[in-house]
Amino acid sequence: MSEGLVARIESYGVYDGPGIRTVVFLKGCPLRCQWCSSPETQHRGQEYYYGEDSSKGELVGRYMSVEEVVEVVKQDMTFYNQSGGGVTLSGGEVLSQAKFSAEILKRCQEEYIHTAIETSGYGSWGNFKQVLEFTDLVLFDIKHLDSNKHLEVTGVENTWIIDNLRRAAQLNKEMIIRIPVIPGVNDSKENISQTAQLAQELGIKEVHLLAYHSLGREKYARLDREYLLENLESPSDEKMNYLKKLVESKGIKAQIGG
Ligand code: SF4
């Protein structure tokens, strides 16, 4: 069994999949989304995270075996059974540690624990397929349908992502598209409507709209990095409701928040 780099593990999560969940945040992501609220998970290796006293750093990233992770996940089995919850692998990017992720998910399924992944979809199809085999629910983030704009705000084009979305949809996996709604970046009527249209074409029945928030802002300073969206406000409730209706008009179930 392999070993992987884990940023942190959070219990009692209620957003990343059904019921009460344990969320395993893996380290390493090839994207650099300007709004990322977990910048401490982006770098592939361990790194220091500084507090107010900049001489003291907290090391982010712990090498763990598959069994170590599964042991932590199993501690909340009672909650999963009562709530219909389970485990969610998140990031960073799950596909960046595909073998490790697949092994954790496989072991969890063997324990009858519901498995979900949250992914940007950015990775080789081989890696994605390996992970999908042991995934019950895919939370697939779509940030922008225009590849040039995607490149500008995340650092990578979306070709691989959309291709993987199409292929995954053909496997008839339970899938939810999640759109982080970033004002002025991807919240246009055109982009949201086209994303809902794509979901409809692919037979994906549900879209979640996640309103931008600036909760990750202070983490950038702690990592000695610049936060590019310094003055950006969260989208209004009116705007979120408008976008929700837009998605629903395509016959897709829509939800604000995830
Ligand atoms: S894909 Fe997720 S973890 Fe990676 S940079 Fe974007 S928001 Fe952050």
Coordinates of C-alpha atoms and ligand atoms in Angstrom, one line a residue:
M1 CA 0.0 0.0 0.0
S2 CA 1.3 3.4 -0.8
E3 CA 1.9 6.5 1.2
G4 CA 0.7 10.0 0.4
L5 CA 0.9 13.6 1.6
V6 CA -2.1 14.8 3.5
A7 CA -2.7 18.4 4.4
R8 CA -5.3 17.7 7.1
I9 CA -8.3 15.6 8.0
E10 CA -11.5 17.2 9.2
S11 CA -14.4 15.3 10.9
Y12 CA -18.1 16.2 11.0
G13 CA -18.1 17.9 7.5
V14 CA -21.6 18.6 6.2
Y15 CA -20.9 20.2 2.8
D16 CA -18.8 17.9 0.7
G17 CA -21.4 15.1 0.0
P18 CA -24.4 13.7 1.8
G19 CA -24.6 13.2 5.6
I20 CA -21.8 13.7 8.0
R21 CA -18.4 13.2 6.4
T22 CA -14.8 13.0 7.1
V23 CA -12.9 15.1 4.6
V24 CA -9.4 14.2 3.8
F25 CA -7.5 17.2 2.2
L26 CA -4.6 16.0 0.1
K27 CA -1.6 18.1 -0.7
G28 CA -0.7 19.2 -4.2
C29 CA -2.7 20.9 -6.9
P30 CA -1.7 21.9 -10.4
L31 CA -4.1 24.8 -10.5
R32 CA -3.7 28.2 -8.9
C33 CA -7.2 29.5 -8.7
Q34 CA -7.1 33.2 -7.7
W35 CA -9.9 32.6 -5.1
C36 CA -8.5 29.4 -3.7
S37 CA -9.4 29.3 0.0
S38 CA -6.9 26.4 0.7
P39 CA -3.6 27.8 -0.7
E40 CA -1.8 25.7 1.9
T41 CA -2.8 22.6 0.0
Q42 CA -1.5 23.7 -3.4
H43 CA 2.2 23.0 -3.1
R44 CA 3.1 19.4 -3.8
G45 CA 5.5 19.1 -0.8
Q46 CA 5.5 20.0 2.9
E47 CA 5.7 23.7 3.6
Y48 CA 5.7 26.1 6.5
Y49 CA 2.8 28.2 7.4
Y50 CA 3.7 31.2 9.6
G51 CA 1.7 32.7 12.4
E52 CA 1.7 36.3 13.7
D53 CA 5.1 35.6 15.2
S54 CA 6.8 34.9 11.9
S55 CA 9.7 33.0 13.6
K56 CA 7.3 30.2 14.4
G57 CA 6.1 28.1 11.5
E58 CA 3.7 25.2 11.4
L59 CA 4.5 22.4 9.0
V60 CA 1.7 21.7 6.6
G61 CA 1.6 18.2 5.1
R62 CA 2.0 14.8 6.8
Y63 CA 3.1 11.6 5.1
M64 CA 0.5 9.0 5.9
S65 CA -0.1 5.4 4.8
V66 CA -3.4 4.3 3.3
E67 CA -4.2 2.4 6.5
E68 CA -3.4 5.3 8.7
V69 CA -5.9 7.5 6.8
V70 CA -8.6 4.7 6.8
E71 CA -8.2 4.2 10.5
V72 CA -9.0 7.9 11.1
V73 CA -12.0 7.7 8.7
K74 CA -13.3 4.6 10.5
Q75 CA -13.5 6.4 13.8
D76 CA -16.7 8.1 12.8
M77 CA -18.5 5.1 11.4
T78 CA -21.4 5.5 13.7
F79 CA -22.1 9.0 12.3
Y80 CA -21.9 7.8 8.7
N81 CA -24.4 5.1 9.5
Q82 CA -26.8 7.4 11.2
S83 CA -26.6 10.2 8.6
G84 CA -25.9 8.5 5.3
G85 CA -22.5 10.1 5.3
G86 CA -19.0 8.8 4.5
V87 CA -15.6 10.0 3.4
T88 CA -14.7 12.7 0.9
L89 CA -11.3 13.1 -0.6
S90 CA -10.6 16.8 -1.4
G91 CA -7.5 18.9 -1.9
G92 CA -5.4 20.1 -3.3
E93 CA -6.2 17.8 -6.1
V94 CA -7.1 14.2 -5.6
L95 CA -5.9 13.3 -9.1
S96 CA -2.4 14.5 -8.2
Q97 CA -2.1 11.5 -5.8
A98 CA -4.3 9.2 -7.8
K99 CA -2.9 5.8 -6.7
F100 CA -3.0 6.8 -3.0
S101 CA -6.5 8.2 -3.4
A102 CA -7.8 5.1 -5.2
E103 CA -6.4 2.9 -2.5
I104 CA -8.0 4.9 0.3
L105 CA -11.4 4.9 -1.5
K106 CA -11.1 1.2 -2.2
R107 CA -10.4 0.4 1.4
C108 CA -13.3 2.6 2.5
Q109 CA -15.7 0.9 0.2
E110 CA -14.5 -2.5 1.6
E111 CA -15.6 -1.1 5.0
Y112 CA -19.0 -0.1 3.4
I113 CA -18.2 3.6 3.8
H114 CA -19.8 5.9 1.1
T115 CA -17.0 7.5 -0.9
A116 CA -16.9 10.9 -2.6
I117 CA -14.2 13.0 -4.3
E118 CA -14.1 16.7 -4.9
T119 CA -12.0 17.3 -8.0
S120 CA -11.0 20.0 -10.5
G121 CA -11.0 17.2 -13.0
Y122 CA -7.4 18.2 -14.0
G123 CA -5.4 15.1 -14.5
S124 CA -4.9 12.3 -17.0
W125 CA -7.9 10.1 -17.9
G126 CA -5.9 7.1 -16.7
N127 CA -5.5 8.7 -13.2
F128 CA -9.1 9.8 -13.1
K129 CA -10.4 6.4 -14.1
Q130 CA -8.4 4.7 -11.5
V131 CA -9.9 6.9 -8.8
L132 CA -13.5 6.8 -10.2
E133 CA -13.5 3.0 -9.9
F134 CA -13.9 3.3 -6.1
T135 CA -15.9 6.6 -6.0
D136 CA -19.6 6.6 -5.3
L137 CA -20.1 10.4 -5.8
V138 CA -18.1 12.9 -7.9
L139 CA -18.2 16.5 -6.9
F140 CA -16.8 18.0 -10.1
D141 CA -15.8 21.7 -10.0
I142 CA -16.2 23.6 -13.2
K143 CA -14.7 27.1 -13.0
H144 CA -15.1 28.5 -16.5
L145 CA -16.1 27.1 -19.9
D146 CA -14.0 29.5 -21.8
S147 CA -10.5 28.0 -21.9
N148 CA -8.6 31.3 -22.2
K149 CA -10.4 32.7 -19.3
H150 CA -9.8 29.5 -17.3
L151 CA -6.1 29.8 -18.1
E152 CA -6.1 33.4 -16.9
V153 CA -7.7 32.8 -13.5
T154 CA -6.5 29.2 -12.7
G155 CA -3.2 28.9 -14.5
V156 CA -4.3 26.0 -16.7
E157 CA -6.6 25.6 -19.7
N158 CA -9.8 23.6 -19.3
T159 CA -9.5 21.2 -22.2
W160 CA -8.4 18.2 -20.1
I161 CA -11.1 19.0 -17.5
I162 CA -14.0 19.2 -19.9
D163 CA -12.8 16.1 -21.7
N164 CA -12.6 14.2 -18.3
L165 CA -16.1 15.5 -17.4
R166 CA -17.5 14.0 -20.6
R167 CA -15.8 10.7 -20.2
A168 CA -16.8 10.4 -16.5
A169 CA -20.4 11.2 -17.5
Q170 CA -20.4 8.3 -19.9
L171 CA -19.6 5.9 -17.0
N172 CA -23.0 6.9 -15.4
K173 CA -21.3 7.8 -12.1
E174 CA -23.4 9.9 -9.7
M175 CA -22.0 13.3 -10.4
I176 CA -22.7 16.9 -9.2
I177 CA -21.1 19.9 -10.9
R178 CA -20.0 22.6 -8.5
I179 CA -19.4 26.1 -9.7
P180 CA -17.5 28.5 -7.5
V181 CA -19.3 31.8 -8.3
I182 CA -16.6 34.5 -8.5
P183 CA -18.0 38.0 -9.3
G184 CA -16.6 39.4 -12.5
V185 CA -14.8 36.1 -13.3
N186 CA -17.3 33.5 -14.1
D187 CA -20.7 34.7 -12.9
S188 CA -22.0 35.9 -16.3
K189 CA -25.4 34.7 -17.5
E190 CA -23.6 33.2 -20.5
N191 CA -21.1 31.2 -18.6
I192 CA -23.5 29.8 -16.0
S193 CA -26.1 29.0 -18.6
Q194 CA -23.6 27.2 -20.8
T195 CA -22.4 25.2 -17.9
A196 CA -25.9 24.2 -17.0
Q197 CA -26.5 23.4 -20.7
L198 CA -23.4 21.1 -20.7
A199 CA -24.7 19.3 -17.6
Q200 CA -28.0 18.7 -19.3
E201 CA -26.3 17.3 -22.4
L202 CA -24.2 15.0 -20.3
G203 CA -27.1 13.8 -18.2
I204 CA -25.7 15.3 -15.0
K205 CA -28.8 16.2 -12.9
E206 CA -27.5 18.5 -10.3
V207 CA -25.4 21.7 -10.1
H208 CA -24.3 23.4 -6.9
L209 CA -23.4 27.1 -6.9
L210 CA -20.8 28.1 -4.3
A211 CA -20.7 31.8 -3.5
Y212 CA -17.2 33.3 -3.4
H213 CA -16.0 34.1 0.1
S214 CA -12.7 35.6 1.2
L215 CA -12.2 33.3 4.2
G216 CA -8.8 32.0 2.8
R217 CA -7.4 35.5 2.4
E218 CA -5.3 35.6 5.6
K219 CA -3.7 32.3 4.7
Y220 CA -1.9 34.0 1.8
A221 CA -0.1 36.3 4.1
R222 CA 0.9 33.3 6.3
L223 CA 2.4 31.7 3.2
D224 CA 4.1 34.9 2.2
R225 CA 2.0 35.1 -0.9
E226 CA -0.1 37.8 -2.5
Y227 CA -3.9 37.6 -2.5
L228 CA -5.0 38.8 -5.9
L229 CA -8.7 39.3 -5.2
E230 CA -8.1 41.7 -2.2
N231 CA -11.2 43.9 -2.7
L232 CA -13.6 41.4 -4.1
E233 CA -17.0 41.1 -2.4
S234 CA -19.1 38.0 -2.2
P235 CA -22.0 37.8 -4.7
S236 CA -25.4 39.0 -3.3
D237 CA -28.2 36.7 -2.4
E238 CA -30.2 38.2 -5.3
K239 CA -27.4 37.3 -7.8
M240 CA -27.1 33.8 -6.4
N241 CA -30.9 33.2 -6.7
Y242 CA -30.9 34.6 -10.2
L243 CA -28.1 32.1 -11.2
K244 CA -29.9 29.3 -9.5
K245 CA -33.1 30.0 -11.5
L246 CA -31.0 30.1 -14.6
V247 CA -29.6 26.6 -14.0
E248 CA -33.1 25.4 -13.1
S249 CA -34.4 26.8 -16.4
K250 CA -32.3 24.1 -18.1
G251 CA -34.1 21.4 -16.2
I252 CA -31.2 20.9 -13.8
K253 CA -31.6 20.7 -10.0
A254 CA -29.7 23.6 -8.5
Q255 CA -28.6 24.4 -5.0
I256 CA -26.8 27.3 -3.5
G257 CA -24.0 26.1 -1.4
G258 CA -22.7 22.5 -1.3
Ligands
SF4_1 S1 -8.4 23.5 -7.8 FE1 -9.1 23.8 -5.7 S2 -7.3 23.4 -4.5 FE2 -6.6 23.7 -6.6 S3 -6.1 25.9 -6.6 FE3 -8.2 25.7 -7.4 S4 -9.5 26.0 -5.6 FE4 -7.4 25.6 -4.8

